[in-house]
Amino acid sequence: MTKEMKTEPFDVAQFLKTDRDCIGYLNAILDEDPSLFSKALGDVARAKGMTKIASDAKLSRQNLYKALSEGATPRIDTVFKIVQALGIKIVVTT
């Protein structure tokens, strides 16, 4: 008899415990694959609480989930609202 191995889907939000974790994760995504940035913001928002982030960003939870889903292309003003609600900044450097 062989035992079946049970697996669970990996959820990065469970590992984003501190602001430093969140910032490191977002920076890594920007370095590796910026097309995943919206999804990564969603991971951070889930780690911090979607209801709170939606409220702070003045968005409905449904719109927040939609904007941060994989493959989404949210408007830049929406991204800035979410970033501000998360208490982080986007910085451009050379």
Short mmCIF file of C-alpha atoms in Angstrom, two decimals:
data_model
loop_
_atom_site.label_atom_id
_atom_site.label_comp_id
_atom_site.label_asym_id
_atom_site.label_seq_id
_atom_site.Cartn_x
_atom_site.Cartn_y
_atom_site.Cartn_z
CA MET A 1 0.00 0.00 0.00
CA THR A 2 1.15 3.48 -0.78
CA LYS A 3 0.20 6.47 1.25
CA GLU A 4 -1.28 9.40 -0.58
CA MET A 5 0.53 12.64 -0.03
CA LYS A 6 -1.75 15.53 0.80
CA THR A 7 -0.70 18.97 -0.32
CA GLU A 8 -2.16 22.40 0.16
CA PRO A 9 -1.86 25.36 -2.18
CA PHE A 10 1.00 27.70 -1.28
CA ASP A 11 -0.20 31.08 -0.02
CA VAL A 12 2.58 33.65 0.25
CA ALA A 13 0.32 35.96 2.28
CA GLN A 14 0.74 33.60 5.25
CA PHE A 15 4.46 34.43 5.30
CA LEU A 16 4.19 38.22 4.99
CA LYS A 17 4.21 38.98 8.70
CA THR A 18 6.09 42.29 8.88
CA ASP A 19 6.32 45.46 6.81
CA ARG A 20 9.88 44.44 5.98
CA ASP A 21 8.62 41.10 4.62
CA CYS A 22 6.04 42.88 2.47
CA ILE A 23 8.48 45.44 1.09
CA GLY A 24 11.09 42.78 0.35
CA TYR A 25 8.48 40.68 -1.46
CA LEU A 26 7.23 43.61 -3.58
CA ASN A 27 10.79 44.66 -4.47
CA ALA A 28 11.66 41.09 -5.47
CA ILE A 29 8.60 40.93 -7.73
CA LEU A 30 9.54 44.24 -9.37
CA ASP A 31 13.08 42.95 -9.94
CA GLU A 32 12.01 39.56 -11.31
CA ASP A 33 8.65 40.02 -13.09
CA PRO A 34 6.92 43.41 -12.86
CA SER A 35 3.88 41.98 -14.67
CA LEU A 36 3.05 40.23 -11.38
CA PHE A 37 3.10 43.43 -9.31
CA SER A 38 -0.70 43.74 -9.07
CA LYS A 39 -0.95 40.14 -7.88
CA ALA A 40 1.85 40.76 -5.37
CA LEU A 41 0.04 43.85 -4.05
CA GLY A 42 -2.96 41.57 -3.59
CA ASP A 43 -0.86 39.12 -1.60
CA VAL A 44 0.30 41.94 0.67
CA ALA A 45 -3.25 43.30 0.99
CA ARG A 46 -4.51 39.84 1.99
CA ALA A 47 -1.73 39.58 4.56
CA LYS A 48 -2.76 42.92 6.06
CA GLY A 49 -6.54 42.38 5.72
CA MET A 50 -8.50 43.05 2.54
CA THR A 51 -11.42 44.71 4.33
CA LYS A 52 -9.15 47.25 6.04
CA ILE A 53 -7.15 47.95 2.88
CA ALA A 54 -10.32 48.36 0.80
CA SER A 55 -11.71 50.79 3.35
CA ASP A 56 -8.46 52.77 3.62
CA ALA A 57 -8.16 52.90 -0.19
CA LYS A 58 -11.82 53.92 -0.48
CA LEU A 59 -12.57 50.97 -2.74
CA SER A 60 -15.14 48.21 -2.41
CA ARG A 61 -13.70 44.81 -1.48
CA GLN A 62 -14.95 43.47 -4.80
CA ASN A 63 -13.12 46.20 -6.76
CA LEU A 64 -10.00 45.65 -4.68
CA TYR A 65 -10.01 41.90 -5.40
CA LYS A 66 -10.62 42.58 -9.09
CA ALA A 67 -7.82 45.17 -9.32
CA LEU A 68 -5.34 42.86 -7.59
CA SER A 69 -6.16 39.58 -9.28
CA GLU A 70 -3.54 37.79 -11.35
CA GLY A 71 -3.39 39.26 -14.84
CA ALA A 72 -5.26 42.43 -13.85
CA THR A 73 -4.09 45.79 -15.15
CA PRO A 74 -5.39 48.30 -12.61
CA ARG A 75 -5.30 52.01 -13.32
CA ILE A 76 -2.33 53.83 -11.87
CA ASP A 77 -4.54 55.90 -9.56
CA THR A 78 -5.97 52.67 -8.15
CA VAL A 79 -2.47 51.31 -7.56
CA PHE A 80 -1.50 54.50 -5.73
CA LYS A 81 -4.62 54.31 -3.53
CA ILE A 82 -3.77 50.74 -2.60
CA VAL A 83 -0.10 51.50 -2.00
CA GLN A 84 -1.04 54.40 0.25
CA ALA A 85 -3.55 52.23 2.12
CA LEU A 86 -0.80 49.65 2.66
CA GLY A 87 1.39 52.38 4.18
CA ILE A 88 4.20 51.95 1.65
CA LYS A 89 5.74 54.14 -1.06
CA ILE A 90 6.83 53.50 -4.61
CA VAL A 91 10.20 55.10 -5.34
CA VAL A 92 11.79 55.64 -8.73
CA THR A 93 15.60 55.65 -8.83
CA THR A 94 18.38 55.35 -11.38
#
